Amino acid sequence: MKRPVILLLAAMGLASLAAPSVAVLPAWLIWNASASVPLGLYWVERPTGLEIGDLVAVMPPAPLAAFMVTRGYIGADVPLLKHVAGLPGQRVCRSGATIT
C-alpha cells in the first residue's frame, strides 16, 4: 500500500473514533449488568413522552454514583436503567422493596 493511502485510512479511522465524542447522538447502546432490569444490551433513544412502566436511562446523583462505583456495582459515568413508577402530579409510595 502506498503511504498516502495508509495516511488516509488512518485519518478516517481516527475521525470515526472521535466523532461520537463530539456529535450529539439521538440514540446509543447501553450494556446493563445490574439487577434492576435483565442483563443485556439496550438501545436508548430520547423519549417523546413517558408512561408508567417505561424503561429509562438515568444518571445517578454524584454521591450515589461514587458509592456504587466504589462498591463495584457500576462503572464511572454509567447510566442506570429504571422503570418509570410515577409521573408529575402522582404519588409514589415505597414499603420495603414494593413500590405502588
CSV table of N, CA and C in Angstrom, one decimal:
chain,number,residue,atom,x,y,z
A,1,MET,N,0.8,-1.2,0.0
A,1,MET,CA,0.0,0.0,0.0
A,1,MET,C,0.9,1.2,0.0
A,2,LYS,N,0.4,2.2,-0.7
A,2,LYS,CA,1.2,3.5,-0.8
A,2,LYS,C,1.0,4.3,0.5
A,3,ARG,N,2.0,5.1,0.8
A,3,ARG,CA,1.9,5.9,2.0
A,3,ARG,C,0.7,6.8,2.1
A,4,PRO,N,0.3,7.5,1.0
A,4,PRO,CA,-0.9,8.4,1.1
A,4,PRO,C,-2.2,7.6,1.5
A,5,VAL,N,-2.3,6.4,0.9
A,5,VAL,CA,-3.5,5.6,1.2
A,5,VAL,C,-3.5,5.2,2.7
A,6,ILE,N,-2.3,4.8,3.2
A,6,ILE,CA,-2.2,4.4,4.7
A,6,ILE,C,-2.6,5.6,5.5
A,7,LEU,N,-2.1,6.8,5.2
A,7,LEU,CA,-2.4,8.0,6.0
A,7,LEU,C,-3.9,8.4,5.9
A,8,LEU,N,-4.5,8.2,4.7
A,8,LEU,CA,-5.9,8.5,4.6
A,8,LEU,C,-6.7,7.5,5.4
A,9,LEU,N,-6.4,6.2,5.4
A,9,LEU,CA,-7.1,5.2,6.2
A,9,LEU,C,-7.0,5.5,7.7
A,10,ALA,N,-5.8,5.9,8.1
A,10,ALA,CA,-5.5,6.2,9.5
A,10,ALA,C,-6.3,7.4,9.9
A,11,ALA,N,-6.4,8.4,9.1
A,11,ALA,CA,-7.2,9.6,9.4
A,11,ALA,C,-8.7,9.3,9.5
A,12,MET,N,-9.1,8.5,8.6
A,12,MET,CA,-10.6,8.1,8.6
A,12,MET,C,-10.9,7.3,9.9
A,13,GLY,N,-10.0,6.4,10.2
A,13,GLY,CA,-10.2,5.6,11.5
A,13,GLY,C,-10.2,6.5,12.7
A,14,LEU,N,-9.3,7.5,12.8
A,14,LEU,CA,-9.3,8.4,13.9
A,14,LEU,C,-10.6,9.3,13.9
A,15,ALA,N,-11.0,9.7,12.8
A,15,ALA,CA,-12.2,10.5,12.7
A,15,ALA,C,-13.4,9.7,13.2
A,16,SER,N,-13.5,8.4,12.8
A,16,SER,CA,-14.6,7.6,13.2
A,16,SER,C,-14.6,7.3,14.7
A,17,LEU,N,-13.5,7.3,15.3
A,17,LEU,CA,-13.4,7.1,16.7
A,17,LEU,C,-13.7,8.4,17.5
A,18,ALA,N,-13.3,9.5,16.9
A,18,ALA,CA,-13.6,10.8,17.6
A,18,ALA,C,-15.0,11.4,17.4
A,19,ALA,N,-15.6,11.0,16.3
A,19,ALA,CA,-17.0,11.6,16.0
A,19,ALA,C,-18.0,11.4,17.1
A,20,PRO,N,-18.1,10.2,17.7
A,20,PRO,CA,-19.1,10.1,18.8
A,20,PRO,C,-18.9,11.0,20.0
A,21,SER,N,-17.7,11.4,20.3
A,21,SER,CA,-17.4,12.2,21.4
A,21,SER,C,-17.8,13.6,21.2
A,22,VAL,N,-17.9,14.1,20.0
A,22,VAL,CA,-18.3,15.5,19.7
A,22,VAL,C,-19.7,15.6,19.1
A,23,ALA,N,-20.2,14.6,18.6
A,23,ALA,CA,-21.6,14.6,18.0
A,23,ALA,C,-22.6,14.4,19.0
A,24,VAL,N,-23.8,15.0,18.8
A,24,VAL,CA,-24.9,14.7,19.7
A,24,VAL,C,-25.7,13.6,19.0
A,25,LEU,N,-25.7,12.5,19.6
A,25,LEU,CA,-26.3,11.3,19.1
A,25,LEU,C,-27.8,11.2,19.6
A,26,PRO,N,-28.7,10.8,18.7
A,26,PRO,CA,-30.1,10.7,19.2
A,26,PRO,C,-30.3,9.4,19.9
A,27,ALA,N,-29.4,8.4,19.8
A,27,ALA,CA,-29.6,7.1,20.5
A,27,ALA,C,-28.2,6.5,20.7
A,28,TRP,N,-28.2,5.6,21.7
A,28,TRP,CA,-27.0,4.9,21.9
A,28,TRP,C,-27.3,3.6,22.5
A,29,LEU,N,-26.2,2.7,22.6
A,29,LEU,CA,-26.4,1.4,23.2
A,29,LEU,C,-25.8,1.4,24.6
A,30,ILE,N,-26.5,0.7,25.5
A,30,ILE,CA,-26.1,0.6,26.9
A,30,ILE,C,-26.1,-0.9,27.3
A,31,TRP,N,-24.9,-1.3,27.9
A,31,TRP,CA,-24.9,-2.7,28.4
A,31,TRP,C,-25.3,-2.6,29.8
A,32,ASN,N,-26.3,-3.4,30.2
A,32,ASN,CA,-26.8,-3.4,31.6
A,32,ASN,C,-26.3,-4.7,32.2
A,33,ALA,N,-25.6,-4.5,33.3
A,33,ALA,CA,-25.1,-5.6,34.1
A,33,ALA,C,-25.7,-5.6,35.5
A,34,SER,N,-26.6,-4.7,35.8
A,34,SER,CA,-27.2,-4.6,37.1
A,34,SER,C,-28.4,-5.5,37.2
A,35,ALA,N,-28.9,-5.6,38.4
A,35,ALA,CA,-30.1,-6.5,38.6
A,35,ALA,C,-31.4,-5.7,38.4
A,36,SER,N,-31.4,-4.4,38.1
A,36,SER,CA,-32.6,-3.7,38.0
A,36,SER,C,-33.5,-4.1,36.8
A,37,VAL,N,-32.9,-4.5,35.8
A,37,VAL,CA,-33.5,-5.0,34.6
A,37,VAL,C,-32.7,-6.2,34.1
A,38,PRO,N,-33.3,-7.0,33.2
A,38,PRO,CA,-32.5,-8.2,32.7
A,38,PRO,C,-31.1,-7.8,32.1
A,39,LEU,N,-30.2,-8.6,32.3
A,39,LEU,CA,-28.8,-8.4,31.7
A,39,LEU,C,-28.9,-8.4,30.2
A,40,GLY,N,-28.2,-7.4,29.6
A,40,GLY,CA,-28.2,-7.3,28.2
A,40,GLY,C,-27.9,-6.0,27.6
A,41,LEU,N,-28.0,-5.9,26.3
A,41,LEU,CA,-27.7,-4.7,25.6
A,41,LEU,C,-29.0,-4.0,25.3
A,42,TYR,N,-29.1,-2.7,25.6
A,42,TYR,CA,-30.3,-1.9,25.4
A,42,TYR,C,-30.1,-0.7,24.5
A,43,TRP,N,-31.0,-0.5,23.6
A,43,TRP,CA,-31.0,0.6,22.6
A,43,TRP,C,-31.7,1.7,23.3
A,44,VAL,N,-31.1,2.9,23.5
A,44,VAL,CA,-31.7,4.0,24.2
A,44,VAL,C,-31.9,5.2,23.2
A,45,GLU,N,-33.1,5.7,23.3
A,45,GLU,CA,-33.4,6.9,22.4
A,45,GLU,C,-34.0,8.0,23.3
A,46,ARG,N,-34.0,9.2,22.8
A,46,ARG,CA,-34.7,10.3,23.6
A,46,ARG,C,-36.2,10.1,23.6
A,47,PRO,N,-36.8,10.2,24.8
A,47,PRO,CA,-38.2,9.9,24.8
A,47,PRO,C,-39.1,11.0,24.2
A,48,THR,N,-40.2,10.7,23.6
A,48,THR,CA,-41.1,11.7,23.1
A,48,THR,C,-42.2,11.9,24.1
A,49,GLY,N,-42.3,11.0,25.1
A,49,GLY,CA,-43.3,11.1,26.2
A,49,GLY,C,-43.0,9.9,27.1
A,50,LEU,N,-43.4,10.0,28.3
A,50,LEU,CA,-43.2,8.9,29.3
A,50,LEU,C,-44.5,8.4,29.8
A,51,GLU,N,-44.5,7.1,30.0
A,51,GLU,CA,-45.7,6.5,30.6
A,51,GLU,C,-45.2,5.6,31.7
A,52,ILE,N,-46.1,5.3,32.7
A,52,ILE,CA,-45.7,4.4,33.8
A,52,ILE,C,-45.3,3.0,33.2
A,53,GLY,N,-44.2,2.5,33.7
A,53,GLY,CA,-43.7,1.2,33.2
A,53,GLY,C,-42.6,1.4,32.1
A,54,ASP,N,-42.4,2.6,31.5
A,54,ASP,CA,-41.4,2.8,30.5
A,54,ASP,C,-40.0,2.5,31.2
A,55,LEU,N,-39.1,2.1,30.4
A,55,LEU,CA,-37.7,1.9,30.8
A,55,LEU,C,-36.9,3.1,30.4
A,56,VAL,N,-36.2,3.8,31.4
A,56,VAL,CA,-35.5,5.0,31.1
A,56,VAL,C,-34.0,4.8,31.6
A,57,ALA,N,-33.1,5.5,31.0
A,57,ALA,CA,-31.7,5.6,31.4
A,57,ALA,C,-31.5,6.9,32.2
A,58,VAL,N,-31.0,6.7,33.4
A,58,VAL,CA,-30.8,7.9,34.3
A,58,VAL,C,-29.4,7.9,34.9
A,59,MET,N,-28.8,9.0,35.0
A,59,MET,CA,-27.5,9.1,35.7
A,59,MET,C,-27.8,9.3,37.2
A,60,PRO,N,-27.2,8.5,38.1
A,60,PRO,CA,-27.4,8.6,39.5
A,60,PRO,C,-26.8,9.9,40.0
A,61,PRO,N,-27.3,10.5,41.1
A,61,PRO,CA,-26.6,11.7,41.7
A,61,PRO,C,-25.2,11.4,42.0
A,62,ALA,N,-24.3,12.4,42.0
A,62,ALA,CA,-22.9,12.2,42.2
A,62,ALA,C,-22.5,11.3,43.5
A,63,PRO,N,-23.1,11.6,44.7
A,63,PRO,CA,-22.8,10.8,45.8
A,63,PRO,C,-23.2,9.4,45.7
A,64,LEU,N,-24.3,9.1,45.1
A,64,LEU,CA,-24.8,7.7,44.9
A,64,LEU,C,-23.9,7.0,43.9
A,65,ALA,N,-23.6,7.7,42.8
A,65,ALA,CA,-22.7,7.2,41.7
A,65,ALA,C,-21.3,6.8,42.3
A,66,ALA,N,-20.7,7.7,43.2
A,66,ALA,CA,-19.4,7.4,43.8
A,66,ALA,C,-19.5,6.2,44.6
A,67,PHE,N,-20.6,6.1,45.4
A,67,PHE,CA,-20.8,4.9,46.3
A,67,PHE,C,-20.9,3.6,45.4
A,68,MET,N,-21.7,3.7,44.4
A,68,MET,CA,-21.8,2.5,43.5
A,68,MET,C,-20.6,2.1,42.8
A,69,VAL,N,-19.8,3.1,42.3
A,69,VAL,CA,-18.5,2.8,41.7
A,69,VAL,C,-17.5,2.2,42.7
A,70,THR,N,-17.5,2.8,43.9
A,70,THR,CA,-16.6,2.2,44.9
A,70,THR,C,-16.9,0.8,45.3
A,71,ARG,N,-18.2,0.4,45.3
A,71,ARG,CA,-18.6,-0.9,45.6
A,71,ARG,C,-18.5,-1.9,44.4
A,72,GLY,N,-18.2,-1.3,43.3
A,72,GLY,CA,-18.1,-2.1,42.1
A,72,GLY,C,-19.5,-2.5,41.4
A,73,TYR,N,-20.5,-1.8,41.8
A,73,TYR,CA,-21.9,-2.1,41.2
A,73,TYR,C,-21.9,-1.7,39.8
A,74,ILE,N,-21.4,-0.5,39.5
A,74,ILE,CA,-21.4,0.1,38.1
A,74,ILE,C,-20.0,0.7,37.9
A,75,GLY,N,-19.8,1.0,36.6
A,75,GLY,CA,-18.6,1.8,36.2
A,75,GLY,C,-18.8,3.3,36.3
A,76,ALA,N,-17.8,4.1,36.3
A,76,ALA,CA,-17.9,5.5,36.3
A,76,ALA,C,-18.7,6.0,35.1
A,77,ASP,N,-19.5,7.0,35.3
A,77,ASP,CA,-20.3,7.6,34.2
A,77,ASP,C,-21.2,6.6,33.5
A,78,VAL,N,-21.7,5.7,34.2
A,78,VAL,CA,-22.6,4.7,33.6
A,78,VAL,C,-24.0,5.0,34.0
A,79,PRO,N,-25.0,5.1,33.1
A,79,PRO,CA,-26.4,5.4,33.5
A,79,PRO,C,-27.0,4.1,34.0
A,80,LEU,N,-28.0,4.3,34.8
A,80,LEU,CA,-28.8,3.2,35.3
A,80,LEU,C,-30.1,3.0,34.5
A,81,LEU,N,-30.6,1.8,34.3
A,81,LEU,CA,-31.8,1.6,33.6
A,81,LEU,C,-32.9,1.3,34.7
A,82,LYS,N,-34.0,2.1,34.7
A,82,LYS,CA,-35.0,2.0,35.7
A,82,LYS,C,-36.4,2.1,35.0
A,83,HIS,N,-37.4,1.5,35.6
A,83,HIS,CA,-38.8,1.7,35.1
A,83,HIS,C,-39.4,2.9,35.8
A,84,VAL,N,-40.2,3.6,35.0
A,84,VAL,CA,-40.9,4.8,35.5
A,84,VAL,C,-42.0,4.3,36.4
A,85,ALA,N,-42.0,4.8,37.7
A,85,ALA,CA,-43.0,4.4,38.7
A,85,ALA,C,-44.1,5.4,38.8
A,86,GLY,N,-43.9,6.7,38.5
A,86,GLY,CA,-44.9,7.7,38.6
A,86,GLY,C,-44.5,8.9,37.7
A,87,LEU,N,-45.5,9.7,37.4
A,87,LEU,CA,-45.4,10.9,36.6
A,87,LEU,C,-45.7,12.1,37.4
A,88,PRO,N,-45.4,13.3,36.9
A,88,PRO,CA,-45.7,14.6,37.7
A,88,PRO,C,-47.1,14.6,38.1
A,89,GLY,N,-47.3,14.9,39.4
A,89,GLY,CA,-48.7,15.0,40.0
A,89,GLY,C,-49.2,13.7,40.6
A,90,GLN,N,-48.4,12.6,40.4
A,90,GLN,CA,-48.8,11.4,41.0
A,90,GLN,C,-48.0,11.1,42.3
A,91,ARG,N,-48.6,10.3,43.2
A,91,ARG,CA,-47.9,10.0,44.5
A,91,ARG,C,-47.4,8.6,44.3
A,92,VAL,N,-46.1,8.4,44.7
A,92,VAL,CA,-45.4,7.1,44.6
A,92,VAL,C,-45.0,6.8,46.1
A,93,CYS,N,-45.4,5.6,46.5
A,93,CYS,CA,-45.1,5.1,47.8
A,93,CYS,C,-44.2,3.9,47.8
A,94,ARG,N,-43.3,3.7,48.8
A,94,ARG,CA,-42.4,2.6,48.8
A,94,ARG,C,-42.6,2.0,50.2
A,95,SER,N,-42.7,0.7,50.3
A,95,SER,CA,-42.7,-0.1,51.5
A,95,SER,C,-41.8,-1.3,51.3
A,96,GLY,N,-40.5,-1.2,51.9
A,96,GLY,CA,-39.6,-2.2,51.6
A,96,GLY,C,-39.2,-2.2,50.1
A,97,ALA,N,-39.3,-3.3,49.4
A,97,ALA,CA,-39.0,-3.4,48.0
A,97,ALA,C,-40.2,-3.1,47.1
A,98,THR,N,-41.3,-2.9,47.7
A,98,THR,CA,-42.6,-2.7,46.9
A,98,THR,C,-42.8,-1.2,46.7
A,99,ILE,N,-43.1,-0.9,45.4
A,99,ILE,CA,-43.4,0.5,45.0
A,99,ILE,C,-44.8,0.5,44.4
A,100,THR,N,-45.7,1.4,45.0
A,100,THR,CA,-47.0,1.5,44.4
A,100,THR,C,-47.3,2.9,44.0
